[in-house]
Amino acid sequence: MTRKRKSDESAGTKKAILDATQQIMCNEGYAAVSSRRVAEVAGLKSQLVHYHFGTMDNLMLALFRRAEEDFLARQVRSLTSTSPLRSLWKESLQQADAHLTIEFIALARHSEAIGNEVRRANETTRNIHSMIIAGALERADIKGAPAPEVVAFFIAALSRTLGTEEALGTSLAHEAVHTFVEDLLNKLEPASNP
Amino acid sequence: MTRKRKSDESAGTKKAILDATQQIMCNEGYAAVSSRRVAEVAGLKSQLVHYHFGTMDNLMLALFRRAEEDFLARQVRSLTSTSPLRSLWKESLQQADAHLTIEFIALARHSEAIGNEVRRANETTRNIHSMIIAGALERADIKGAPAPEVVAFFIAALSRTLGTEEALGTSLAHEAVHTFVEDLLNKLEPASNP
DNA sequence: GTCTATAGGCCGATAGAC
DNA sequence: GTCTATCGGCCTATAGAC
């Protein structure tokens, strides 16, 4: 049982480190993530961060992959929802992810390893969204509707910008944008049984 | 003439420092901006950065204000263009600003002083854009057009996201989005004399 | 797996000479 | 306005004991 207990502790420590990293990313930005700061938040020694994850770059990658798994799981739920478009829009607005996503995208511009992962994940998500949207547009049968990939891009652009500006403390036109999207959703996906 | 020569040199040094800071922001991100790194790029001693700008926070603020002036000057030109909507869209896509803007917005989330400036500038720009768009929509007389502020938000969201994703090295759906916007522009602002 | 100790580096900022 | 010199702090990462 020694092996099991040790590996449990290892998993617990790893989770604590990842949780702390995520918290710092969201609240203070990627630049504030350091082995010492992470250890402080997690209540550990900073050397443990290096023991479990090696370099800081590797820690960031591990966090991104964990976040991506949660994220994809929720996307798949949207795929099977009775109102996939609404579900997709709601998921895209989720702030917890939004802040983390913003930081990773900013970080990706300057770290090749992260950049590769973020690019791949971004494209995967865009493709999944396009599929969900294609089905919804087909069902709604709207004439002159833009291509699904364009709608997917719009959803990503609007939700990211709403999230970014909210974080910035401004909300100019936000309510009008929300209303506009809601109206569109009502046309594309009329409310049925909840 | 001593006073003039010295103040010229001071202005030259200040400009060199601001130029170097801007370059680092664009190429390496805000986190890479340090007095030593700035001085290295500008070919100066790092202490000069502190002499001329005091704190690093103050240097960032000075850069932001300089960039904002250039930016606003170009916006005003859009206001008086014969095709303001096209001009506005083209300006919004300018990459040089785009990267700088992205970094400042990311930085704003974690620095109160920068946050205040970015928020104010963002709202000013949004309002100017709304005015330009209101005029164009009125001229086009499209039925069922969204509110000008919503269109302004869309333009900001789309151009920022296009810029961000280009920097990320992905271009999924970008061409389709460009085409979509061009088609919209053709409806709202039919090409006349160039 | 976690601890102590430590090497080696970049950082912001200031003091004082010229 | 620019120089040299320097303080104190936080950083990544590793070595070796337990």
Coordinates of C-alpha atoms (C1' of nucleotides) in Angstrom, one line a residue:
Chain A
M1 CA 0.0 0.0 0.0
T2 CA 3.0 2.3 0.3
R3 CA 3.1 2.8 -3.4
K4 CA -0.6 3.7 -3.5
R5 CA -0.4 6.1 -0.7
K6 CA 2.7 7.9 -2.1
S7 CA 1.2 8.1 -5.5
D8 CA -2.0 9.6 -4.0
E9 CA 0.0 12.2 -2.2
S10 CA 1.8 12.9 -5.4
A11 CA -1.4 13.4 -7.2
G12 CA -2.7 15.6 -4.4
T13 CA 0.4 17.8 -4.5
K14 CA 0.3 18.0 -8.2
K15 CA -3.4 19.1 -8.1
A16 CA -2.6 21.7 -5.4
I17 CA 0.2 23.1 -7.5
L18 CA -2.0 23.2 -10.6
D19 CA -4.9 24.8 -8.7
A20 CA -2.6 27.5 -7.3
T21 CA -1.2 28.2 -10.7
Q22 CA -4.6 28.6 -12.2
Q23 CA -5.7 30.9 -9.4
I24 CA -2.6 33.1 -9.9
M25 CA -3.1 33.1 -13.7
C26 CA -6.7 34.3 -13.3
N27 CA -6.1 36.9 -10.6
E28 CA -2.7 38.2 -11.3
G29 CA -1.8 37.2 -14.8
Y30 CA 0.7 34.8 -16.3
A31 CA 3.6 37.0 -15.5
A32 CA 2.9 36.6 -11.8
V33 CA 3.3 32.8 -12.0
S34 CA 6.6 31.9 -10.3
S35 CA 7.6 28.7 -8.5
R36 CA 7.8 30.7 -5.3
R37 CA 4.4 32.4 -5.7
V38 CA 2.7 29.1 -6.7
A39 CA 4.3 27.4 -3.7
E40 CA 3.1 30.2 -1.4
V41 CA -0.5 29.9 -2.6
A42 CA -0.4 26.1 -2.4
G43 CA 1.2 26.1 1.0
L44 CA 4.3 24.2 -0.2
K45 CA 8.0 24.7 -0.8
S46 CA 8.9 26.1 -4.1
Q47 CA 11.3 23.2 -4.9
L48 CA 8.3 20.9 -5.0
V49 CA 7.0 22.7 -8.1
H50 CA 10.3 21.9 -9.9
Y51 CA 10.3 18.3 -8.6
H52 CA 6.8 17.6 -9.9
F53 CA 6.8 19.7 -13.1
G54 CA 10.4 20.4 -14.0
T55 CA 10.4 23.8 -15.6
M56 CA 7.8 26.5 -15.3
D57 CA 7.1 26.2 -19.0
N58 CA 6.1 22.6 -18.4
L59 CA 3.9 23.6 -15.5
M60 CA 2.0 26.0 -17.7
L61 CA 1.6 23.3 -20.3
A62 CA 0.2 20.9 -17.8
L63 CA -2.3 23.5 -16.5
F64 CA -3.3 24.3 -20.1
R65 CA -3.9 20.6 -20.9
R66 CA -5.9 20.1 -17.7
A67 CA -8.1 23.2 -18.4
E68 CA -8.6 22.0 -22.0
E69 CA -9.9 18.7 -20.8
D70 CA -12.5 20.3 -18.6
F71 CA -13.3 22.7 -21.4
L72 CA -13.8 20.0 -24.1
A73 CA -15.9 18.0 -21.7
R74 CA -18.3 20.9 -21.4
Q75 CA -18.3 21.5 -25.2
V76 CA -19.3 17.9 -25.8
R77 CA -22.2 18.5 -23.4
S78 CA -23.3 21.4 -25.6
L79 CA -23.2 19.2 -28.6
T80 CA -25.9 16.9 -27.1
S81 CA -28.0 19.7 -25.5
T82 CA -31.5 20.3 -26.7
S83 CA -30.6 23.9 -27.4
P84 CA -27.0 23.6 -28.6
L85 CA -26.6 27.2 -29.7
R86 CA -27.8 28.7 -26.4
S87 CA -25.7 26.2 -24.6
L88 CA -22.6 27.1 -26.7
W89 CA -23.1 30.9 -26.2
K90 CA -23.6 30.4 -22.4
E91 CA -20.4 28.3 -22.2
S92 CA -18.4 30.8 -24.2
L93 CA -19.4 33.5 -21.7
Q94 CA -18.2 31.5 -18.6
Q95 CA -15.8 33.9 -16.9
A96 CA -13.7 31.4 -15.1
D97 CA -12.4 30.0 -18.4
A98 CA -12.5 33.4 -20.1
H99 CA -9.8 34.9 -17.8
L100 CA -7.6 31.8 -18.1
T101 CA -8.1 31.7 -21.9
I102 CA -7.1 35.4 -22.2
E103 CA -3.9 34.8 -20.2
F104 CA -3.0 31.7 -22.2
I105 CA -3.6 33.5 -25.5
A106 CA -1.4 36.4 -24.3
L107 CA 1.2 34.0 -23.1
A108 CA 1.1 32.1 -26.4
R109 CA 2.4 35.1 -28.3
H110 CA 5.7 34.8 -26.5
S111 CA 6.1 31.1 -25.7
E112 CA 6.4 28.7 -28.5
A113 CA 5.5 25.6 -26.5
I114 CA 2.3 27.2 -25.2
G115 CA 1.6 28.8 -28.6
N116 CA 1.5 25.4 -30.3
E117 CA -0.9 24.0 -27.7
V118 CA -3.2 27.1 -27.7
R119 CA -3.3 27.1 -31.5
R120 CA -4.2 23.5 -31.7
A121 CA -6.9 23.8 -29.0
N122 CA -8.3 27.0 -30.5
E123 CA -8.7 25.2 -33.9
T124 CA -10.2 22.1 -32.3
T125 CA -12.8 24.2 -30.5
R126 CA -13.5 26.3 -33.6
N127 CA -14.2 23.1 -35.5
I128 CA -16.4 21.6 -32.9
H129 CA -18.4 24.9 -32.6
S130 CA -18.7 25.0 -36.4
M131 CA -20.3 21.5 -36.4
I132 CA -22.7 22.5 -33.7
I133 CA -23.7 25.6 -35.5
A134 CA -24.0 23.9 -38.9
G135 CA -26.6 21.6 -37.4
A136 CA -28.5 24.5 -35.8
L137 CA -28.5 26.6 -38.9
E138 CA -29.7 23.7 -41.0
R139 CA -32.6 23.1 -38.6
A140 CA -33.5 26.8 -38.5
D141 CA -33.3 27.0 -42.3
I142 CA -32.6 30.8 -42.3
K143 CA -32.0 32.2 -45.8
G144 CA -28.8 34.1 -46.2
A145 CA -27.3 32.8 -43.0
P146 CA -23.5 33.2 -42.9
A147 CA -21.2 30.1 -43.0
P148 CA -21.1 28.1 -39.7
E149 CA -17.3 28.8 -39.3
V150 CA -18.1 32.6 -39.5
V151 CA -20.7 32.3 -36.8
A152 CA -18.3 30.3 -34.7
F153 CA -15.7 33.0 -35.1
F154 CA -18.2 35.6 -34.2
I155 CA -19.2 33.8 -31.0
A156 CA -15.5 33.4 -30.0
A157 CA -14.8 37.1 -30.8
L158 CA -17.8 38.5 -29.0
S159 CA -17.5 36.4 -25.9
R160 CA -13.8 36.9 -25.6
T161 CA -14.2 40.7 -26.0
L162 CA -17.1 40.9 -23.6
G163 CA -15.0 39.0 -21.0
T164 CA -11.9 41.1 -21.6
E165 CA -13.7 44.4 -21.3
E166 CA -15.6 43.2 -18.3
A167 CA -12.3 42.4 -16.7
L168 CA -11.2 45.9 -17.7
G169 CA -14.2 47.4 -15.9
T170 CA -16.0 48.8 -18.9
S171 CA -19.4 47.7 -20.3
L172 CA -20.1 50.1 -23.1
A173 CA -22.6 48.6 -25.4
H174 CA -22.4 45.2 -23.6
E175 CA -26.1 45.1 -22.7
A176 CA -27.0 45.9 -26.3
V177 CA -24.7 43.2 -27.6
H178 CA -26.2 40.7 -25.2
T179 CA -29.7 41.6 -26.3
F180 CA -28.7 41.5 -30.0
V181 CA -27.3 37.9 -29.5
E182 CA -30.4 36.8 -27.6
D183 CA -32.6 38.1 -30.4
L184 CA -30.5 36.1 -32.9
L185 CA -30.8 33.0 -30.7
N186 CA -34.5 33.4 -30.5
K187 CA -34.7 33.3 -34.3
L188 CA -32.2 30.5 -34.8
E189 CA -33.3 28.4 -31.9
P190 CA -36.8 29.2 -30.7
A191 CA -37.3 28.4 -27.1
S192 CA -39.1 25.0 -26.7
N193 CA -39.3 22.8 -23.6
P194 CA -36.5 23.8 -21.2
Chain B
M1 CA 21.3 77.7 -26.9
T2 CA 22.5 75.4 -24.2
R3 CA 19.0 75.0 -22.9
K4 CA 17.6 74.2 -26.3
R5 CA 20.3 71.7 -27.1
K6 CA 19.9 69.9 -23.8
S7 CA 16.2 69.8 -24.1
D8 CA 16.5 68.4 -27.6
E9 CA 18.8 65.7 -26.3
S10 CA 16.3 65.0 -23.6
A11 CA 13.5 64.7 -26.1
G12 CA 15.6 62.5 -28.3
T13 CA 16.5 60.2 -25.4
K14 CA 12.9 60.1 -24.2
K15 CA 11.8 59.1 -27.7
A16 CA 14.4 56.5 -28.0
I17 CA 13.3 55.0 -24.7
L18 CA 9.6 55.0 -25.7
D19 CA 10.5 53.5 -29.1
A20 CA 12.4 50.7 -27.5
T21 CA 9.6 50.0 -25.0
Q22 CA 7.1 49.8 -27.8
Q23 CA 9.2 47.4 -29.8
I24 CA 9.7 45.1 -26.8
M25 CA 6.0 45.3 -25.9
C26 CA 5.1 44.2 -29.5
N27 CA 7.7 41.5 -29.9
E28 CA 8.2 40.1 -26.5
G29 CA 5.2 41.2 -24.5
Y30 CA 4.7 43.6 -21.6
A31 CA 6.3 41.2 -19.1
A32 CA 9.6 41.5 -21.0
V33 CA 9.7 45.3 -20.5
S34 CA 12.4 46.1 -17.9
S35 CA 14.6 49.1 -17.5
R36 CA 17.6 47.1 -18.4
R37 CA 16.1 45.5 -21.5
V38 CA 14.7 48.8 -22.7
A39 CA 18.1 50.5 -22.2
E40 CA 19.8 47.6 -24.1
V41 CA 17.5 48.0 -27.1
A42 CA 17.8 51.8 -27.0
G43 CA 21.6 51.7 -26.6
L44 CA 21.5 53.5 -23.3
K45 CA 22.2 52.9 -19.6
S46 CA 19.3 51.5 -17.6
Q47 CA 19.5 54.4 -15.1
L48 CA 18.4 56.8 -17.8
V49 CA 15.1 55.1 -18.0
H50 CA 14.5 55.9 -14.4
Y51 CA 15.9 59.4 -14.7
H52 CA 13.5 60.3 -17.5
F53 CA 10.4 58.3 -16.5
G54 CA 10.8 57.6 -12.8
T55 CA 9.0 54.2 -12.3
M56 CA 8.4 51.6 -15.0
D57 CA 4.7 52.0 -14.4
N58 CA 5.1 55.6 -15.5
L59 CA 7.0 54.6 -18.6
M60 CA 4.2 52.3 -19.6
L61 CA 1.7 55.1 -19.1
A62 CA 3.8 57.5 -21.2
L63 CA 4.0 55.0 -24.0
F64 CA 0.3 54.3 -23.8
R65 CA -0.5 58.0 -24.1
R66 CA 1.8 58.5 -27.0
A67 CA 0.3 55.6 -28.8
E68 CA -3.2 56.8 -28.1
E69 CA -2.4 60.2 -29.6
D70 CA -1.3 58.6 -32.9
F71 CA -4.3 56.4 -32.8
L72 CA -6.8 59.1 -32.2
A73 CA -5.3 61.2 -35.0
R74 CA -5.9 58.4 -37.4
Q75 CA -9.5 57.9 -36.1
V76 CA -10.2 61.5 -36.8
R77 CA -9.0 61.0 -40.4
S78 CA -11.5 58.2 -40.7
L79 CA -14.3 60.5 -39.5
T80 CA -13.6 62.8 -42.4
S81 CA -13.0 60.1 -45.0
T82 CA -15.4 59.7 -48.0
S83 CA -15.9 56.1 -46.9
P84 CA -15.7 56.2 -43.2
L85 CA -16.8 52.7 -42.5
R86 CA -14.2 51.1 -44.8
S87 CA -11.6 53.4 -43.4
L88 CA -12.6 52.5 -39.8
W89 CA -12.5 48.8 -40.5
K90 CA -9.1 49.1 -42.2
E91 CA -7.7 51.1 -39.3
S92 CA -9.0 48.6 -36.8
L93 CA -7.1 45.8 -38.6
Q94 CA -3.7 47.7 -38.5
Q95 CA -1.5 45.1 -36.9
A96 CA 1.1 47.5 -35.4
D97 CA -1.5 48.9 -33.1
A98 CA -3.2 45.6 -32.7
H99 CA -0.3 43.9 -30.9
L100 CA 0.4 47.0 -28.8
T101 CA -3.3 47.2 -27.9
I102 CA -3.5 43.5 -27.0
E103 CA -0.5 43.8 -24.6
F104 CA -1.9 47.0 -23.0
I105 CA -5.3 45.3 -22.5
A106 CA -3.6 42.3 -20.9
L107 CA -1.5 44.5 -18.7
A108 CA -4.5 46.6 -17.7
R109 CA -6.0 43.6 -16.0
H110 CA -3.2 43.7 -13.5
S111 CA -2.1 47.3 -13.2
E112 CA -4.6 49.8 -11.9
A113 CA -2.9 52.9 -13.4
I114 CA -2.8 51.4 -16.9
G115 CA -6.3 49.9 -16.4
N116 CA -7.7 53.4 -15.9
E117 CA -6.1 54.8 -19.0
V118 CA -7.0 51.8 -21.2
R119 CA -10.6 51.8 -20.0
R120 CA -10.9 55.5 -20.7
A121 CA -9.3 55.2 -24.1
N122 CA -11.4 52.2 -25.0
E123 CA -14.6 54.0 -24.2
T124 CA -13.5 57.1 -26.1
T125 CA -12.7 55.1 -29.2
R126 CA -16.0 53.1 -28.9
N127 CA -17.9 56.4 -28.8
I128 CA -16.1 57.9 -31.8
H129 CA -16.7 54.7 -33.7
S130 CA -20.4 54.7 -32.8
M131 CA -20.7 58.3 -34.1
I132 CA -19.0 57.4 -37.4
I133 CA -21.2 54.3 -37.8
A134 CA -24.4 56.1 -36.9
G135 CA -23.8 58.5 -39.8
A136 CA -23.1 55.7 -42.2
L137 CA -26.1 53.6 -41.1
E138 CA -28.3 56.6 -41.5
R139 CA -27.0 57.2 -45.0
A140 CA -27.4 53.6 -46.0
D141 CA -30.9 53.5 -44.6
I142 CA -30.9 49.7 -44.0
K143 CA -34.0 48.4 -42.3
G144 CA -33.4 46.3 -39.2
A145 CA -29.8 47.5 -38.8
P146 CA -28.4 47.0 -35.3
A147 CA -27.6 49.9 -33.0
P148 CA -24.4 51.8 -33.9
E149 CA -22.8 50.9 -30.6
V150 CA -23.4 47.3 -31.3
V151 CA -21.8 47.6 -34.7
A152 CA -18.8 49.4 -33.1
F153 CA -18.5 46.6 -30.6
F154 CA -18.6 44.0 -33.4
I155 CA -15.8 45.8 -35.3
A156 CA -13.6 46.0 -32.2
A157 CA -14.3 42.4 -31.3
L158 CA -13.7 41.0 -34.8
S159 CA -10.6 43.0 -35.6
R160 CA -9.0 42.3 -32.2
T161 CA -9.7 38.6 -32.5
L162 CA -8.4 38.5 -36.0
G163 CA -5.2 40.2 -34.9
T164 CA -4.8 38.0 -31.8
E165 CA -5.3 34.8 -33.8
E166 CA -3.0 35.9 -36.6
A167 CA -0.3 36.5 -33.9
L168 CA -1.1 33.0 -32.6
G169 CA -0.4 31.6 -36.1
T170 CA -3.9 30.4 -36.8
S171 CA -6.3 31.7 -39.5
L172 CA -9.3 29.3 -39.3
A173 CA -12.3 31.0 -40.8
H174 CA -10.4 34.3 -41.1
E175 CA -10.8 34.6 -44.9
A176 CA -14.5 33.9 -44.6
V177 CA -14.9 36.5 -41.9
H178 CA -13.0 39.1 -44.1
T179 CA -15.3 38.3 -47.0
F180 CA -18.4 38.5 -44.8
V181 CA -17.4 42.0 -43.5
E182 CA -16.5 43.1 -47.1
D183 CA -19.9 42.1 -48.3
L184 CA -21.5 44.0 -45.4
L185 CA -19.4 47.1 -46.2
N186 CA -20.5 46.8 -49.9
K187 CA -24.1 47.0 -48.7
L188 CA -23.6 49.8 -46.2
E189 CA -21.2 51.8 -48.1
P190 CA -21.4 51.2 -51.8
A191 CA -18.0 51.9 -53.6
S192 CA -18.1 55.3 -55.3
N193 CA -15.2 57.4 -56.4
P194 CA -12.0 56.1 -54.8
Chain C
dG1 C1' 8.4 12.8 -1.9
dT2 C1' 9.9 16.4 0.8
dC3 C1' 13.4 18.9 3.2
dT4 C1' 17.7 22.5 3.6
dA5 C1' 21.0 25.0 1.2
dT6 C1' 22.7 27.5 -2.4
dA7 C1' 24.4 29.0 -7.1
dG8 C1' 23.8 32.4 -10.5
dG9 C1' 20.9 35.8 -12.7
dC10 C1' 17.8 39.8 -13.7
dC11 C1' 15.0 43.1 -11.5
dG12 C1' 13.6 48.3 -9.7
dA13 C1' 15.4 52.0 -7.7
dT14 C1' 18.7 55.2 -5.6
dA15 C1' 23.2 57.9 -4.3
dG16 C1' 26.7 60.7 -5.6
dA17 C1' 30.4 62.1 -9.0
dC18 C1' 30.9 64.8 -13.2
Chain D
dG1 C1' 21.8 64.7 -18.5
dT2 C1' 24.7 61.0 -18.0
dC3 C1' 28.0 58.2 -15.6
dT4 C1' 29.6 54.5 -11.9
dA5 C1' 28.5 51.9 -8.1
dT6 C1' 25.5 49.5 -5.3
dC7 C1' 21.5 47.8 -2.3
dG8 C1' 17.9 44.5 -1.5
dG9 C1' 14.7 41.5 -3.6
dC10 C1' 12.7 37.8 -6.3
dC11 C1' 13.6 34.5 -9.9
dT12 C1' 14.8 29.4 -11.9
dA13 C1' 17.0 25.5 -11.1
dT14 C1' 19.9 22.0 -8.9
dA15 C1' 22.5 19.1 -5.2
dG16 C1' 22.3 16.3 -1.5
dA17 C1' 20.3 14.8 3.1
dC18 C1' 16.4 12.3 5.0

